[in-house]
Amino acid sequence: QVQLVESGGGLVQSGGSLRLSCAASRTMYNMGWYRQAPGKQRELVATINVGGSTDYADSVKGRFTISRDNAKNTVYLQMGSLKPEDTAVYYCVAKDLLYSWSWGQGTQVTVSS
């Protein structure tokens, strides 16, 4: 079972930037980020595979960038042009092919208007 440790959440003003990091205990084929805002469904924000192929939710395209350092088993989410509607708990996820996502503990991101 993989362990995921997130860092980098916090409070930022609208229009600002924030970077999330997540270190996995071993190499995982797919890594990414989900988020969940109060009263809303969980949303897949972005994913990246070990080869560097990425996918983004439409709501964050052009503002967020996902990347990974395979040598460190770490995935990053660079968030820019943040909006109050980006406020949520962000969860790091990781999985190998044909398996389900493993989840981190979550980190709060709050964007003030």
CSV table of C-alpha atoms in Angstrom, one decimal:
chain,number,residue,atom,x,y,z
A,1,GLN,CA,0.0,0.0,0.0
A,2,VAL,CA,1.4,3.4,-1.0
A,3,GLN,CA,1.7,6.3,1.5
A,4,LEU,CA,1.0,9.8,0.2
A,5,VAL,CA,2.1,12.9,2.1
A,6,GLU,CA,0.8,16.3,0.9
A,7,SER,CA,2.1,19.8,1.6
A,8,GLY,CA,1.6,23.3,0.4
A,9,GLY,CA,-2.0,24.2,1.1
A,10,GLY,CA,-3.0,27.5,2.7
A,11,LEU,CA,-4.7,30.8,2.3
A,12,VAL,CA,-4.2,33.0,-0.8
A,13,GLN,CA,-5.9,36.0,-2.3
A,14,SER,CA,-7.8,35.8,-5.5
A,15,GLY,CA,-5.5,36.0,-8.5
A,16,GLY,CA,-2.6,34.5,-6.5
A,17,SER,CA,-0.6,31.3,-6.8
A,18,LEU,CA,0.0,28.3,-4.7
A,19,ARG,CA,2.0,25.0,-5.2
A,20,LEU,CA,1.0,21.7,-3.8
A,21,SER,CA,3.4,18.8,-3.4
A,22,CYS,CA,2.8,15.1,-2.7
A,23,ALA,CA,5.4,12.6,-2.0
A,24,ALA,CA,4.6,8.9,-2.5
A,25,SER,CA,6.4,6.0,-0.7
A,26,ARG,CA,7.1,4.3,-4.1
A,27,THR,CA,6.8,4.9,-7.8
A,28,MET,CA,3.2,5.0,-9.0
A,29,TYR,CA,2.1,4.9,-12.7
A,30,ASN,CA,-0.6,7.5,-12.3
A,31,MET,CA,-0.6,10.4,-9.9
A,32,GLY,CA,-3.0,13.4,-9.6
A,33,TRP,CA,-5.2,15.6,-7.5
A,34,TYR,CA,-8.8,15.6,-6.6
A,35,ARG,CA,-10.6,18.4,-4.8
A,36,GLN,CA,-13.8,18.7,-2.8
A,37,ALA,CA,-15.5,21.9,-1.8
A,38,PRO,CA,-18.2,22.0,0.9
A,39,GLY,CA,-21.5,20.8,-0.4
A,40,LYS,CA,-20.0,19.8,-3.8
A,41,GLN,CA,-19.0,16.6,-5.4
A,42,ARG,CA,-15.4,15.5,-5.5
A,43,GLU,CA,-13.7,16.7,-8.7
A,44,LEU,CA,-10.7,15.2,-10.5
A,45,VAL,CA,-8.5,18.2,-11.0
A,46,ALA,CA,-5.5,16.8,-12.9
A,47,THR,CA,-3.5,13.6,-13.5
A,48,ILE,CA,-0.1,12.8,-14.8
A,49,ASN,CA,1.4,9.4,-15.7
A,50,VAL,CA,4.9,8.2,-15.3
A,51,GLY,CA,5.6,9.2,-18.9
A,52,GLY,CA,4.5,12.7,-18.3
A,53,SER,CA,1.1,12.7,-20.1
A,54,THR,CA,-1.3,15.0,-18.4
A,55,ASP,CA,-5.1,15.6,-18.2
A,56,TYR,CA,-7.0,18.5,-16.6
A,57,ALA,CA,-10.5,19.4,-15.6
A,58,ASP,CA,-11.9,22.1,-17.9
A,59,SER,CA,-12.3,24.3,-14.8
A,60,VAL,CA,-8.5,24.5,-14.3
A,61,LYS,CA,-7.1,24.3,-17.8
A,62,GLY,CA,-4.7,27.2,-18.5
A,63,ARG,CA,-4.4,28.0,-14.8
A,64,PHE,CA,-3.1,24.9,-13.1
A,65,THR,CA,0.0,22.8,-14.1
A,66,ILE,CA,0.7,19.3,-12.9
A,67,SER,CA,4.2,17.9,-13.0
A,68,ARG,CA,6.1,15.1,-11.3
A,69,ASP,CA,9.7,14.2,-10.4
A,70,ASN,CA,9.9,10.4,-10.8
A,71,ALA,CA,13.3,10.3,-9.0
A,72,LYS,CA,11.6,11.7,-5.9
A,73,ASN,CA,8.2,9.9,-6.4
A,74,THR,CA,6.6,13.4,-6.1
A,75,VAL,CA,3.8,15.1,-7.9
A,76,TYR,CA,3.2,18.9,-7.9
A,77,LEU,CA,0.3,21.1,-8.7
A,78,GLN,CA,1.1,24.6,-9.5
A,79,MET,CA,-2.0,26.7,-9.2
A,80,GLY,CA,-2.2,30.2,-10.7
A,81,SER,CA,-4.9,32.8,-11.2
A,82,LEU,CA,-6.7,31.3,-8.3
A,83,LYS,CA,-10.4,32.1,-7.8
A,84,PRO,CA,-12.6,31.8,-4.7
A,85,GLU,CA,-14.3,28.8,-6.4
A,86,ASP,CA,-11.0,26.9,-6.2
A,87,THR,CA,-11.4,26.8,-2.5
A,88,ALA,CA,-11.5,23.1,-1.5
A,89,VAL,CA,-9.7,20.3,0.2
A,90,TYR,CA,-7.2,19.0,-2.3
A,91,TYR,CA,-6.3,15.3,-2.2
A,92,CYS,CA,-3.3,13.7,-3.7
A,93,VAL,CA,-4.1,10.4,-5.5
A,94,ALA,CA,-2.0,7.7,-7.0
A,95,LYS,CA,-2.5,4.3,-8.6
A,96,ASP,CA,-0.9,1.7,-10.7
A,97,LEU,CA,-2.6,0.3,-13.9
A,98,LEU,CA,-5.8,-1.7,-13.2
A,99,TYR,CA,-5.9,-0.6,-9.5
A,100,SER,CA,-8.0,2.0,-7.7
A,101,TRP,CA,-6.8,5.3,-6.5
A,102,SER,CA,-5.0,5.6,-3.1
A,103,TRP,CA,-5.6,8.8,-1.3
A,104,GLY,CA,-3.6,11.3,0.7
A,105,GLN,CA,-5.0,13.0,3.9
A,106,GLY,CA,-5.9,16.2,2.1
A,107,THR,CA,-4.7,19.8,2.3
A,108,GLN,CA,-6.9,22.8,2.6
A,109,VAL,CA,-6.7,25.6,-0.1
A,110,THR,CA,-8.6,28.7,0.6
A,111,VAL,CA,-8.9,31.6,-1.9
A,112,SER,CA,-10.2,34.9,-0.5
A,113,SER,CA,-11.9,37.4,-2.7
